[in-house]
Structures are given as C-alpha cells and as structure tokens.
Amino acid sequence: MAEKKNIIWTTGRRKTAVARVRMLPGSGTITVNERTLEDYFPRPTSRMRIMEPFEATETVGQYDVLVSVEGGGIAAQADAVRHGISRALITATETLRPTLRKGGMLTRDPREVERKKYGRHKARKRPQYSKR
C-alpha cells in the first residue's frame, strides 16, 4: 500500500450497520474486519449481495477491498458493505453510475427501527383487551 493516492475511501450504511470501505487497484481480494470474505460472511447470499456491484459493472478482480464494518446484524452489514463498494466504484469510474443506479445499489435503504411508545408493549403492539 505504498501508493496512498490511489486508495478510495467511502462509507456504506444500512439500519445501524456502518461499513468503512477502502478500495485500491489490485487482484480482487476482499478483506472484512481483517478476515477473508468467506470467513466473515459464511452465508452465500451475503457474499452474493457484496459481489453484486462488481458483477453488474464487470469489474470483478480489478480492485482489492478492505472493509471495516460494525453495528447491525450480518445481513445489514452485508448490505452496508455493498453500498460502500458501489460508492467507491463510482468514485473510481463515474461512467458506472447509471448501471449501479439501475441495480438500486446507490440508494441508502432508509428503513430504521420504529421507536417504542409509552402505553404499548412494543412500537405498535397494544396491551391485551379484556371485555370483562
């Protein structure tokens, strides 16, 4: 990592998961929290979600990716990494924007957990109704 100017830093988010993505030209190695992609995300669907931006833009094996991800669950972390990688690809090559936009990989999923309200068991669940 001698050439610091070629490193692209981006952030991806989903629910409470935050992924800090560093992308640099390389052989296609993806490291998540200093572990391999297969080790950190054992579920194939999570790995598929992460690889989507590369497959859609036909850039598989062109970049090395170092990811630091925290918060949320495994699925939300995978989507946060996907969002970060998509943003990094655009920073590297602006012409990929329409392809990634069409695949819905640039939109930050705005859904968050609804807060619990007083007088309720959860956000919307009401106490049990008793007729007598």
Short mmCIF file of C-alpha atoms in Angstrom, two decimals:
data_model
loop_
_atom_site.label_atom_id
_atom_site.label_comp_id
_atom_site.label_asym_id
_atom_site.label_seq_id
_atom_site.Cartn_x
_atom_site.Cartn_y
_atom_site.Cartn_z
CA MET A 1 0.00 0.00 0.00
CA ALA A 2 2.75 2.44 -0.95
CA GLU A 3 0.60 4.49 -3.35
CA LYS A 4 -1.76 6.25 -0.91
CA LYS A 5 -3.31 8.48 -3.57
CA ASN A 6 -4.96 5.52 -5.36
CA ILE A 7 -6.94 4.45 -2.28
CA ILE A 8 -10.63 5.33 -2.39
CA TRP A 9 -12.39 5.77 0.96
CA THR A 10 -16.19 5.51 1.15
CA THR A 11 -18.91 4.71 3.68
CA GLY A 12 -21.90 2.41 3.29
CA ARG A 13 -24.85 2.25 5.68
CA ARG A 14 -27.92 0.08 6.34
CA LYS A 15 -30.06 0.22 9.52
CA THR A 16 -27.42 0.58 12.28
CA ALA A 17 -24.60 -1.10 10.32
CA VAL A 18 -21.79 1.14 9.08
CA ALA A 19 -19.12 -0.08 6.65
CA ARG A 20 -15.92 1.92 6.02
CA VAL A 21 -14.62 0.77 2.63
CA ARG A 22 -11.10 1.24 1.26
CA MET A 23 -10.70 0.28 -2.39
CA LEU A 24 -7.47 0.17 -4.38
CA PRO A 25 -6.48 -1.37 -7.73
CA GLY A 26 -5.44 -4.98 -7.25
CA SER A 27 -6.29 -8.64 -7.73
CA GLY A 28 -9.83 -8.75 -6.29
CA THR A 29 -9.11 -9.63 -2.64
CA ILE A 30 -11.87 -8.63 -0.22
CA THR A 31 -10.98 -8.39 3.49
CA VAL A 32 -13.68 -7.70 6.09
CA ASN A 33 -12.57 -6.79 9.63
CA GLU A 34 -9.15 -8.34 8.90
CA ARG A 35 -10.79 -11.65 7.91
CA THR A 36 -11.50 -13.15 4.50
CA LEU A 37 -14.91 -12.58 2.90
CA GLU A 38 -15.78 -16.31 3.16
CA ASP A 39 -14.78 -16.38 6.82
CA TYR A 40 -16.72 -13.26 7.88
CA PHE A 41 -19.82 -13.91 5.75
CA PRO A 42 -20.33 -17.70 5.71
CA ARG A 43 -23.80 -17.40 4.12
CA PRO A 44 -23.58 -17.47 0.30
CA THR A 45 -26.45 -14.95 -0.09
CA SER A 46 -24.48 -12.34 1.90
CA ARG A 47 -21.40 -12.88 -0.27
CA MET A 48 -23.58 -12.66 -3.40
CA ARG A 49 -25.00 -9.29 -2.22
CA ILE A 50 -21.47 -7.96 -1.65
CA MET A 51 -20.24 -9.08 -5.08
CA GLU A 52 -23.27 -7.61 -6.93
CA PRO A 53 -21.69 -4.19 -7.70
CA PHE A 54 -18.61 -5.84 -9.24
CA GLU A 55 -20.68 -8.28 -11.31
CA ALA A 56 -23.08 -5.58 -12.53
CA THR A 57 -20.22 -3.32 -13.65
CA GLU A 58 -17.98 -6.20 -14.89
CA THR A 59 -15.10 -5.15 -12.61
CA VAL A 60 -14.62 -8.49 -10.79
CA GLY A 61 -10.97 -8.98 -9.82
CA GLN A 62 -9.87 -5.43 -10.62
CA TYR A 63 -9.89 -3.97 -7.10
CA ASP A 64 -8.72 -5.02 -3.64
CA VAL A 65 -11.22 -4.04 -0.94
CA LEU A 66 -10.52 -3.56 2.77
CA VAL A 67 -13.68 -3.18 4.85
CA SER A 68 -14.23 -2.24 8.47
CA VAL A 69 -17.86 -2.92 9.41
CA GLU A 70 -19.69 -2.59 12.72
CA GLY A 71 -23.22 -2.50 14.13
CA GLY A 72 -26.38 -4.23 12.96
CA GLY A 73 -26.69 -7.89 12.02
CA ILE A 74 -24.96 -9.99 9.39
CA ALA A 75 -27.46 -9.19 6.58
CA ALA A 76 -27.44 -5.44 7.32
CA GLN A 77 -23.62 -5.46 7.42
CA ALA A 78 -23.51 -7.20 4.02
CA ASP A 79 -25.83 -4.55 2.56
CA ALA A 80 -23.74 -1.77 4.13
CA VAL A 81 -20.59 -3.22 2.51
CA ARG A 82 -22.44 -3.44 -0.83
CA HIS A 83 -23.47 0.22 -0.53
CA GLY A 84 -19.88 1.27 0.28
CA ILE A 85 -18.40 -0.71 -2.61
CA SER A 86 -20.94 0.81 -5.02
CA ARG A 87 -20.00 4.33 -3.90
CA ALA A 88 -16.29 3.51 -4.24
CA LEU A 89 -16.76 2.21 -7.80
CA ILE A 90 -18.44 5.48 -8.76
CA THR A 91 -15.58 7.47 -7.25
CA ALA A 92 -13.17 5.37 -9.32
CA THR A 93 -15.19 5.48 -12.58
CA GLU A 94 -18.10 7.94 -12.89
CA THR A 95 -19.46 6.17 -16.00
CA LEU A 96 -20.61 3.22 -13.85
CA ARG A 97 -23.27 5.36 -12.11
CA PRO A 98 -26.23 4.51 -14.42
CA THR A 99 -25.57 0.76 -14.12
CA LEU A 100 -25.36 0.86 -10.31
CA ARG A 101 -28.33 3.24 -10.03
CA LYS A 102 -30.44 0.88 -12.17
CA GLY A 103 -29.50 -2.03 -9.89
CA GLY A 104 -30.56 0.00 -6.84
CA MET A 105 -27.12 -0.20 -5.27
CA LEU A 106 -26.63 3.52 -4.66
CA THR A 107 -29.84 4.12 -2.72
CA ARG A 108 -29.33 4.09 1.04
CA ASP A 109 -32.14 1.95 2.49
CA PRO A 110 -33.95 4.46 4.75
CA ARG A 111 -35.84 1.89 6.86
CA GLU A 112 -35.00 2.08 10.56
CA VAL A 113 -36.44 0.51 13.72
CA GLU A 114 -39.53 2.37 14.93
CA ARG A 115 -39.25 3.64 18.48
CA LYS A 116 -41.26 2.12 21.34
CA LYS A 117 -44.19 4.24 22.52
CA TYR A 118 -45.39 4.52 26.12
CA GLY A 119 -48.56 2.59 26.95
CA ARG A 120 -47.62 -0.03 24.34
CA HIS A 121 -45.66 -3.27 24.61
CA LYS A 122 -43.59 -2.52 21.50
CA ALA A 123 -43.79 0.22 18.87
CA ARG A 124 -47.34 -0.72 17.85
CA LYS A 125 -48.41 -3.76 19.91
CA ARG A 126 -51.24 -2.81 22.28
CA PRO A 127 -51.96 -4.29 25.71
CA GLN A 128 -54.40 -7.21 25.71
CA TYR A 129 -58.06 -6.16 25.56
CA SER A 130 -60.29 -7.53 28.30
CA LYS A 131 -64.07 -7.24 27.85
CA ARG A 132 -64.89 -8.15 31.50
#
